[in-house]
Short mmCIF file of N, CA, C and O in Angstrom, two decimals:
data_model
loop_
_atom_site.label_atom_id
_atom_site.label_comp_id
_atom_site.label_asym_id
_atom_site.label_seq_id
_atom_site.Cartn_x
_atom_site.Cartn_y
_atom_site.Cartn_z
N MET I 18 -82.53 129.78 101.13
CA MET I 18 -82.38 128.46 101.73
C MET I 18 -81.11 128.45 102.59
O MET I 18 -80.06 128.92 102.17
N GLN I 19 -81.23 127.90 103.77
CA GLN I 19 -80.08 127.79 104.68
C GLN I 19 -79.04 126.83 104.09
O GLN I 19 -79.38 125.91 103.35
N THR I 20 -77.79 127.05 104.45
CA THR I 20 -76.71 126.16 104.00
C THR I 20 -76.98 124.72 104.44
O THR I 20 -76.77 123.78 103.67
N SER I 21 -77.46 124.55 105.66
CA SER I 21 -77.73 123.20 106.16
C SER I 21 -78.84 122.53 105.35
O SER I 21 -78.76 121.33 105.08
N GLN I 22 -79.84 123.28 104.94
CA GLN I 22 -80.88 122.71 104.08
C GLN I 22 -80.33 122.33 102.72
O GLN I 22 -80.72 121.32 102.14
N ARG I 23 -79.43 123.15 102.20
CA ARG I 23 -78.81 122.84 100.90
C ARG I 23 -78.01 121.55 101.00
O ARG I 23 -78.03 120.73 100.09
N ILE I 24 -77.32 121.34 102.11
CA ILE I 24 -76.55 120.10 102.31
C ILE I 24 -77.50 118.90 102.32
O ILE I 24 -77.23 117.88 101.68
N VAL I 25 -78.61 119.03 103.05
CA VAL I 25 -79.61 117.95 103.08
C VAL I 25 -80.12 117.69 101.68
O VAL I 25 -80.23 116.55 101.23
N GLN I 26 -80.42 118.76 100.94
CA GLN I 26 -80.94 118.64 99.58
C GLN I 26 -79.96 117.92 98.67
O GLN I 26 -80.34 117.03 97.90
N ILE I 27 -78.70 118.28 98.76
CA ILE I 27 -77.67 117.63 97.92
C ILE I 27 -77.58 116.14 98.25
O ILE I 27 -77.52 115.30 97.35
N CYS I 28 -77.59 115.81 99.54
CA CYS I 28 -77.55 114.39 99.94
C CYS I 28 -78.77 113.65 99.38
O CYS I 28 -78.63 112.53 98.86
N LEU I 29 -79.93 114.26 99.50
CA LEU I 29 -81.15 113.61 98.99
C LEU I 29 -81.09 113.43 97.48
O LEU I 29 -81.48 112.38 96.96
N PHE I 30 -80.59 114.43 96.76
CA PHE I 30 -80.47 114.29 95.30
C PHE I 30 -79.44 113.24 94.92
O PHE I 30 -79.62 112.52 93.93
N LEU I 31 -78.35 113.12 95.69
CA LEU I 31 -77.38 112.05 95.44
C LEU I 31 -78.03 110.68 95.66
O LEU I 31 -77.88 109.77 94.84
N PHE I 32 -78.75 110.54 96.78
CA PHE I 32 -79.45 109.28 97.04
C PHE I 32 -80.46 108.98 95.95
O PHE I 32 -80.63 107.84 95.53
N ALA I 33 -81.15 110.03 95.48
CA ALA I 33 -82.14 109.85 94.41
C ALA I 33 -81.48 109.35 93.13
O ALA I 33 -81.97 108.41 92.51
N ALA I 34 -80.37 109.98 92.75
CA ALA I 34 -79.68 109.58 91.52
C ALA I 34 -79.21 108.13 91.61
O ALA I 34 -79.39 107.35 90.67
N ILE I 35 -78.66 107.77 92.75
CA ILE I 35 -78.18 106.40 92.95
C ILE I 35 -79.34 105.42 92.91
O ILE I 35 -79.28 104.38 92.24
N GLY I 36 -80.43 105.74 93.60
CA GLY I 36 -81.59 104.85 93.64
C GLY I 36 -82.27 104.72 92.28
O GLY I 36 -82.67 103.63 91.88
N LEU I 37 -82.42 105.84 91.57
CA LEU I 37 -83.07 105.80 90.26
C LEU I 37 -82.23 105.03 89.25
O LEU I 37 -82.75 104.17 88.54
N PHE I 38 -80.94 105.32 89.21
CA PHE I 38 -80.06 104.63 88.26
C PHE I 38 -79.89 103.16 88.66
O PHE I 38 -80.09 102.26 87.85
N GLY I 39 -79.51 102.94 89.91
CA GLY I 39 -79.25 101.58 90.37
C GLY I 39 -80.49 100.71 90.36
O GLY I 39 -80.45 99.55 89.95
N GLY I 40 -81.62 101.27 90.79
CA GLY I 40 -82.87 100.50 90.80
C GLY I 40 -83.32 100.12 89.40
O GLY I 40 -83.73 98.98 89.16
N THR I 41 -83.23 101.07 88.48
CA THR I 41 -83.61 100.80 87.09
C THR I 41 -82.70 99.75 86.47
O THR I 41 -83.16 98.80 85.82
N LEU I 42 -81.40 99.92 86.67
CA LEU I 42 -80.43 98.98 86.12
C LEU I 42 -80.64 97.57 86.66
O LEU I 42 -80.69 96.60 85.90
N GLN I 43 -80.80 97.46 87.98
CA GLN I 43 -80.96 96.14 88.59
C GLN I 43 -82.31 95.51 88.25
O GLN I 43 -82.42 94.29 88.14
N MET I 44 -83.33 96.35 88.08
CA MET I 44 -84.64 95.83 87.65
C MET I 44 -84.51 95.22 86.26
O MET I 44 -85.06 94.16 85.97
N PHE I 45 -83.77 95.89 85.39
CA PHE I 45 -83.58 95.43 84.01
C PHE I 45 -82.68 94.20 83.96
O PHE I 45 -83.00 93.21 83.31
N LEU I 46 -81.53 94.25 84.66
CA LEU I 46 -80.55 93.16 84.59
C LEU I 46 -80.97 91.93 85.38
O LEU I 46 -80.65 90.81 85.00
N GLY I 47 -81.62 92.14 86.51
CA GLY I 47 -81.94 91.01 87.37
C GLY I 47 -80.66 90.43 87.96
O GLY I 47 -79.63 91.08 88.01
N GLN I 48 -80.76 89.19 88.42
CA GLN I 48 -79.61 88.49 88.99
C GLN I 48 -79.20 87.41 88.00
O GLN I 48 -79.80 86.34 87.97
N PRO I 49 -78.19 87.69 87.16
CA PRO I 49 -77.82 86.72 86.13
C PRO I 49 -77.23 85.44 86.72
O PRO I 49 -76.68 85.45 87.81
N ASP I 50 -77.38 84.38 85.99
CA ASP I 50 -76.80 83.08 86.36
C ASP I 50 -77.17 82.65 87.77
O ASP I 50 -76.30 82.34 88.59
N THR I 51 -78.46 82.63 88.04
CA THR I 51 -78.91 82.27 89.38
C THR I 51 -80.24 81.54 89.32
O THR I 51 -80.77 81.28 88.24
N SER I 52 -80.80 81.26 90.46
CA SER I 52 -82.09 80.57 90.53
C SER I 52 -83.24 81.57 90.36
O SER I 52 -83.07 82.76 90.61
N PRO I 53 -84.41 81.08 89.96
CA PRO I 53 -85.57 81.97 89.86
C PRO I 53 -85.88 82.68 91.18
O PRO I 53 -86.28 83.83 91.20
N ARG I 54 -85.69 81.99 92.29
CA ARG I 54 -85.95 82.58 93.61
C ARG I 54 -85.07 83.79 93.85
O ARG I 54 -85.54 84.86 94.26
N LEU I 55 -83.76 83.67 93.61
CA LEU I 55 -82.84 84.78 93.84
C LEU I 55 -83.09 85.92 92.86
O LEU I 55 -83.00 87.09 93.24
N ASP I 56 -83.42 85.61 91.62
CA ASP I 56 -83.72 86.66 90.66
C ASP I 56 -84.99 87.41 91.09
O ASP I 56 -85.05 88.64 91.00
N ASN I 57 -85.98 86.68 91.59
CA ASN I 57 -87.21 87.29 92.05
C ASN I 57 -86.94 88.27 93.21
O ASN I 57 -87.43 89.39 93.21
N VAL I 58 -86.17 87.83 94.18
CA VAL I 58 -85.82 88.69 95.32
C VAL I 58 -85.01 89.89 94.84
O VAL I 58 -85.25 91.03 95.27
N HIS I 59 -84.08 89.66 93.94
CA HIS I 59 -83.22 90.73 93.42
C HIS I 59 -84.06 91.82 92.74
O HIS I 59 -83.89 93.01 93.00
N ARG I 60 -84.97 91.42 91.88
CA ARG I 60 -85.80 92.41 91.17
C ARG I 60 -86.79 93.09 92.10
O ARG I 60 -87.09 94.27 91.94
N PHE I 61 -87.30 92.38 93.10
CA PHE I 61 -88.16 93.00 94.10
C PHE I 61 -87.39 94.11 94.82
O PHE I 61 -87.89 95.23 94.96
N LEU I 62 -86.20 93.79 95.28
CA LEU I 62 -85.39 94.80 95.99
C LEU I 62 -84.96 95.92 95.07
O LEU I 62 -84.81 97.07 95.51
N ALA I 63 -84.79 95.64 93.78
CA ALA I 63 -84.51 96.70 92.81
C ALA I 63 -85.68 97.66 92.75
O ALA I 63 -85.50 98.88 92.62
N GLY I 64 -86.90 97.15 92.85
CA GLY I 64 -88.08 98.01 92.88
C GLY I 64 -88.12 98.87 94.13
O GLY I 64 -88.50 100.05 94.08
N VAL I 65 -87.73 98.30 95.26
CA VAL I 65 -87.65 99.08 96.51
C VAL I 65 -86.60 100.18 96.36
O VAL I 65 -86.82 101.34 96.75
N TYR I 66 -85.47 99.83 95.77
CA TYR I 66 -84.37 100.77 95.52
C TYR I 66 -84.85 101.91 94.61
O TYR I 66 -84.65 103.09 94.91
N LEU I 67 -85.53 101.57 93.53
CA LEU I 67 -86.05 102.56 92.59
C LEU I 67 -87.10 103.44 93.27
O LEU I 67 -87.07 104.68 93.12
N GLY I 68 -88.00 102.84 94.01
CA GLY I 68 -89.03 103.61 94.71
C GLY I 68 -88.44 104.56 95.73
O GLY I 68 -88.89 105.71 95.87
N THR I 69 -87.42 104.11 96.44
CA THR I 69 -86.75 104.98 97.40
C THR I 69 -86.06 106.14 96.70
O THR I 69 -86.04 107.26 97.21
N GLY I 70 -85.52 105.88 95.52
CA GLY I 70 -84.92 106.96 94.74
C GLY I 70 -85.94 108.03 94.38
O GLY I 70 -85.65 109.23 94.44
N ILE I 71 -87.14 107.60 94.02
CA ILE I 71 -88.22 108.55 93.69
C ILE I 71 -88.60 109.36 94.93
O ILE I 71 -88.77 110.59 94.86
N ILE I 72 -88.70 108.71 96.07
CA ILE I 72 -89.03 109.41 97.32
C ILE I 72 -87.93 110.41 97.67
O ILE I 72 -88.22 111.54 98.08
N CYS I 73 -86.66 110.02 97.51
CA CYS I 73 -85.55 110.94 97.79
C CYS I 73 -85.59 112.15 96.85
O CYS I 73 -85.32 113.28 97.27
N LEU I 74 -85.93 111.93 95.59
CA LEU I 74 -86.03 113.02 94.64
C LEU I 74 -87.11 114.01 95.08
O LEU I 74 -86.88 115.23 95.12
N TRP I 75 -88.26 113.51 95.46
CA TRP I 75 -89.35 114.36 95.92
C TRP I 75 -88.96 115.09 97.21
O TRP I 75 -89.21 116.29 97.37
N ALA I 76 -88.34 114.37 98.15
CA ALA I 76 -87.94 114.99 99.42
C ALA I 76 -86.89 116.08 99.18
O ALA I 76 -86.91 117.11 99.86
N GLY I 77 -85.98 115.85 98.25
CA GLY I 77 -84.99 116.88 97.93
C GLY I 77 -85.62 118.09 97.30
O GLY I 77 -85.24 119.24 97.59
N TRP I 78 -86.60 117.87 96.45
CA TRP I 78 -87.31 118.97 95.78
C TRP I 78 -88.09 119.81 96.78
O TRP I 78 -88.20 121.02 96.65
N THR I 79 -88.65 119.15 97.81
CA THR I 79 -89.49 119.82 98.81
C THR I 79 -88.78 119.88 100.17
O THR I 79 -89.44 119.85 101.21
N VAL I 80 -87.48 120.00 100.17
CA VAL I 80 -86.68 119.88 101.38
C VAL I 80 -87.09 120.85 102.48
O VAL I 80 -87.02 120.53 103.67
N ARG I 81 -87.54 122.04 102.12
CA ARG I 81 -87.94 123.02 103.13
C ARG I 81 -89.14 122.57 103.95
O ARG I 81 -89.34 123.03 105.07
N GLU I 82 -89.92 121.67 103.40
CA GLU I 82 -91.12 121.19 104.07
C GLU I 82 -90.89 119.89 104.83
O GLU I 82 -91.80 119.40 105.52
N GLN I 83 -89.72 119.30 104.69
CA GLN I 83 -89.48 117.96 105.23
C GLN I 83 -88.90 117.99 106.64
O GLN I 83 -88.09 118.84 106.96
N GLY I 84 -89.31 117.04 107.43
CA GLY I 84 -88.80 116.88 108.79
C GLY I 84 -88.39 115.44 109.02
O GLY I 84 -87.30 115.01 108.64
N THR I 85 -89.31 114.66 109.56
CA THR I 85 -89.03 113.27 109.92
C THR I 85 -88.62 112.43 108.72
O THR I 85 -87.77 111.54 108.85
N LEU I 86 -89.18 112.71 107.55
CA LEU I 86 -88.86 111.92 106.36
C LEU I 86 -87.35 111.91 106.07
O LEU I 86 -86.79 110.89 105.68
N VAL I 87 -86.71 113.04 106.28
CA VAL I 87 -85.25 113.13 106.04
C VAL I 87 -84.52 112.15 106.95
O VAL I 87 -83.62 111.43 106.51
N TYR I 88 -84.91 112.11 108.21
CA TYR I 88 -84.26 111.19 109.16
C TYR I 88 -84.53 109.74 108.78
O TYR I 88 -83.63 108.89 108.88
N LEU I 89 -85.73 109.43 108.34
CA LEU I 89 -86.07 108.06 107.96
C LEU I 89 -85.30 107.62 106.71
O LEU I 89 -84.82 106.48 106.64
N LEU I 90 -85.17 108.52 105.74
CA LEU I 90 -84.39 108.18 104.54
C LEU I 90 -82.91 107.98 104.89
O LEU I 90 -82.27 107.06 104.39
N ALA I 91 -82.39 108.84 105.75
CA ALA I 91 -80.99 108.69 106.19
C ALA I 91 -80.81 107.34 106.90
O ALA I 91 -79.82 106.63 106.66
N LEU I 92 -81.76 107.00 107.75
CA LEU I 92 -81.70 105.71 108.45
C LEU I 92 -81.70 104.55 107.46
O LEU I 92 -80.91 103.61 107.60
N GLY I 93 -82.57 104.63 106.47
CA GLY I 93 -82.65 103.56 105.47
C GLY I 93 -81.35 103.36 104.73
O GLY I 93 -80.89 102.22 104.52
N VAL I 94 -80.72 104.45 104.31
CA VAL I 94 -79.45 104.35 103.59
C VAL I 94 -78.36 103.82 104.52
O VAL I 94 -77.56 102.97 104.14
N PHE I 95 -78.35 104.30 105.77
CA PHE I 95 -77.33 103.84 106.72
C PHE I 95 -77.49 102.35 107.01
O PHE I 95 -76.49 101.61 107.02
N VAL I 96 -78.72 101.89 107.20
CA VAL I 96 -78.96 100.46 107.45
C VAL I 96 -78.55 99.64 106.24
O VAL I 96 -77.98 98.55 106.37
N ALA I 97 -78.81 100.15 105.04
CA ALA I 97 -78.38 99.46 103.82
C ALA I 97 -76.85 99.34 103.79
O ALA I 97 -76.31 98.28 103.44
N GLY I 98 -76.17 100.41 104.16
CA GLY I 98 -74.70 100.36 104.23
C GLY I 98 -74.23 99.36 105.27
O GLY I 98 -73.24 98.65 105.06
N CYS I 99 -74.94 99.28 106.39
CA CYS I 99 -74.59 98.27 107.42
C CYS I 99 -74.79 96.87 106.87
O CYS I 99 -74.01 95.96 107.18
N GLY I 100 -75.82 96.68 106.05
CA GLY I 100 -76.03 95.37 105.41
C GLY I 100 -74.87 95.02 104.50
O GLY I 100 -74.41 93.88 104.46
N ARG I 101 -74.39 96.02 103.75
CA ARG I 101 -73.24 95.79 102.87
C ARG I 101 -72.01 95.44 103.71
O ARG I 101 -71.24 94.54 103.38
N LEU I 102 -71.83 96.15 104.82
CA LEU I 102 -70.70 95.89 105.72
C LEU I 102 -70.79 94.48 106.31
O LEU I 102 -69.79 93.77 106.39
N LEU I 103 -71.98 94.06 106.69
CA LEU I 103 -72.19 92.71 107.21
C LEU I 103 -71.85 91.67 106.15
O LEU I 103 -71.20 90.66 106.43
N SER I 104 -72.27 91.92 104.90
CA SER I 104 -71.95 91.00 103.81
C SER I 104 -70.44 90.87 103.63
O SER I 104 -69.92 89.77 103.46
N ILE I 105 -69.75 92.00 103.68
CA ILE I 105 -68.28 91.98 103.53
C ILE I 105 -67.66 91.18 104.67
O ILE I 105 -66.74 90.38 104.45
N ALA I 106 -68.17 91.35 105.88
CA ALA I 106 -67.64 90.62 107.04
C ALA I 106 -67.91 89.12 106.93
O ALA I 106 -67.07 88.31 107.32
N LYS I 107 -69.07 88.75 106.39
CA LYS I 107 -69.46 87.34 106.32
C LYS I 107 -68.85 86.59 105.14
O LYS I 107 -68.41 85.47 105.28
N VAL I 108 -68.88 87.21 103.93
CA VAL I 108 -68.46 86.48 102.74
C VAL I 108 -67.30 87.12 101.99
O VAL I 108 -66.86 86.62 100.97
N GLY I 109 -66.83 88.26 102.49
CA GLY I 109 -65.66 88.89 101.88
C GLY I 109 -66.02 90.07 100.99
O GLY I 109 -67.17 90.31 100.65
N LEU I 110 -65.00 90.80 100.62
CA LEU I 110 -65.13 91.99 99.79
C LEU I 110 -65.10 91.60 98.32
O LEU I 110 -64.16 90.97 97.86
N PRO I 111 -66.15 91.95 97.57
CA PRO I 111 -66.16 91.62 96.14
C PRO I 111 -65.07 92.37 95.38
O PRO I 111 -64.55 93.38 95.86
N GLU I 112 -64.77 91.89 94.21
CA GLU I 112 -63.79 92.55 93.34
C GLU I 112 -64.51 93.35 92.28
O GLU I 112 -65.58 92.93 91.83
N PRO I 113 -64.00 94.45 91.88
CA PRO I 113 -62.83 95.14 92.41
C PRO I 113 -63.16 95.83 93.73
O PRO I 113 -64.20 96.49 93.86
N ALA I 114 -62.29 95.67 94.69
CA ALA I 114 -62.53 96.15 96.06
C ALA I 114 -62.80 97.65 96.11
O ALA I 114 -63.67 98.10 96.86
N ALA I 115 -62.10 98.42 95.32
CA ALA I 115 -62.26 99.88 95.36
C ALA I 115 -63.68 100.30 95.01
O ALA I 115 -64.22 101.25 95.59
N VAL I 116 -64.31 99.60 94.08
CA VAL I 116 -65.69 99.93 93.69
C VAL I 116 -66.63 99.70 94.87
O VAL I 116 -67.46 100.56 95.20
N TRP I 117 -66.51 98.57 95.53
CA TRP I 117 -67.43 98.23 96.61
C TRP I 117 -67.19 99.10 97.84
O TRP I 117 -68.14 99.47 98.53
N LEU I 118 -65.95 99.44 98.09
CA LEU I 118 -65.66 100.38 99.18
C LEU I 118 -66.15 101.78 98.81
O LEU I 118 -66.58 102.54 99.68
N GLY I 119 -66.10 102.09 97.52
CA GLY I 119 -66.64 103.36 97.03
C GLY I 119 -68.14 103.46 97.22
O GLY I 119 -68.69 104.55 97.33
N TYR I 120 -68.83 102.34 97.23
CA TYR I 120 -70.26 102.32 97.56
C TYR I 120 -70.46 102.44 99.07
O TYR I 120 -71.33 103.16 99.54
N LEU I 121 -69.67 101.68 99.82
CA LEU I 121 -69.86 101.56 101.26
C LEU I 121 -69.63 102.87 102.01
O LEU I 121 -70.44 103.25 102.86
N VAL I 122 -68.55 103.55 101.73
CA VAL I 122 -68.20 104.75 102.50
C VAL I 122 -69.30 105.81 102.44
O VAL I 122 -69.75 106.28 103.49
N PRO I 123 -69.81 106.19 101.26
CA PRO I 123 -70.89 107.18 101.25
C PRO I 123 -72.17 106.68 101.92
O PRO I 123 -72.91 107.47 102.50
N GLU I 124 -72.43 105.38 101.85
CA GLU I 124 -73.64 104.84 102.49
C GLU I 124 -73.58 104.96 104.00
O GLU I 124 -74.63 105.03 104.66
N LEU I 125 -72.38 104.98 104.55
CA LEU I 125 -72.24 105.12 106.00
C LEU I 125 -72.01 106.57 106.43
O LEU I 125 -72.42 106.95 107.53
N VAL I 126 -71.38 107.38 105.58
CA VAL I 126 -71.03 108.75 105.96
C VAL I 126 -72.13 109.76 105.61
O VAL I 126 -72.49 110.60 106.44
N LEU I 127 -72.66 109.70 104.39
CA LEU I 127 -73.65 110.71 103.97
C LEU I 127 -74.91 110.75 104.84
O LEU I 127 -75.42 111.84 105.10
N PRO I 128 -75.43 109.62 105.31
CA PRO I 128 -76.60 109.73 106.19
C PRO I 128 -76.30 110.50 107.47
O PRO I 128 -77.14 111.27 107.95
N ILE I 129 -75.11 110.34 108.00
CA ILE I 129 -74.73 111.09 109.21
C ILE I 129 -74.63 112.57 108.90
O ILE I 129 -75.14 113.41 109.65
N VAL I 130 -74.00 112.90 107.77
CA VAL I 130 -73.91 114.30 107.34
C VAL I 130 -75.31 114.89 107.18
O VAL I 130 -75.61 116.00 107.62
N MET I 131 -76.20 114.12 106.56
CA MET I 131 -77.56 114.58 106.30
C MET I 131 -78.33 114.80 107.60
O MET I 131 -79.04 115.80 107.75
N VAL I 132 -78.19 113.90 108.55
CA VAL I 132 -78.89 114.04 109.83
C VAL I 132 -78.39 115.26 110.59
O VAL I 132 -79.18 116.05 111.12
N VAL I 133 -77.09 115.45 110.64
CA VAL I 133 -76.53 116.62 111.34
C VAL I 133 -77.02 117.91 110.68
O VAL I 133 -77.45 118.85 111.36
N ALA I 134 -76.98 117.96 109.35
CA ALA I 134 -77.44 119.15 108.64
C ALA I 134 -78.94 119.38 108.86
O ALA I 134 -79.37 120.53 109.04
N GLN I 135 -79.73 118.31 108.87
CA GLN I 135 -81.17 118.44 109.11
C GLN I 135 -81.42 118.96 110.52
O GLN I 135 -82.29 119.82 110.72
N MET I 136 -80.68 118.48 111.49
CA MET I 136 -80.84 118.96 112.86
C MET I 136 -80.51 120.44 112.95
O MET I 136 -81.21 121.21 113.63
N GLN I 137 -79.47 120.85 112.24
CA GLN I 137 -79.10 122.28 112.23
C GLN I 137 -80.18 123.11 111.55
O GLN I 137 -80.51 124.20 112.02
N SER I 138 -80.72 122.64 110.45
CA SER I 138 -81.73 123.42 109.74
C SER I 138 -83.02 123.53 110.55
O SER I 138 -83.70 124.54 110.49
N ARG I 139 -83.35 122.49 111.31
CA ARG I 139 -84.56 122.52 112.13
C ARG I 139 -84.39 123.42 113.34
O ARG I 139 -85.37 123.91 113.89
N SER I 140 -83.14 123.65 113.78
CA SER I 140 -82.90 124.52 114.94
C SER I 140 -82.65 125.97 114.49
O SER I 140 -82.33 126.81 115.31
N GLY I 141 -82.74 126.18 113.15
CA GLY I 141 -82.57 127.53 112.64
C GLY I 141 -81.15 127.87 112.25
O GLY I 141 -80.85 129.01 111.91
N GLY I 142 -80.26 126.87 112.25
CA GLY I 142 -78.84 127.14 111.96
C GLY I 142 -78.43 126.97 110.56
O GLY I 142 -78.92 126.72 109.60
#
């Protein structure tokens, strides 16, 4: 396996772990102390999060066969990070700030790393 493919695989497995753990946890916890509408939306999106984690796990396992899917998953994570950034700009940074910034930075950086590595692996590098 090329080094660039291994980098893509590691990013996909990281996204998978985050999606599987986070999606399962949020599906179970829901949105405490809120309206039924917000809890419903929260658990729905937890299912999307969990499902994306499963897709990332499969894509990481079959990374040598993947092309466009890698770019689409990277885009999804990057857009999610942009959503978090928009939330911070609109309503402020939640506490503790270090935790939320710890989520944000990889959501914006790892997709770029993954796309560059995927481009290199597709060009034979």
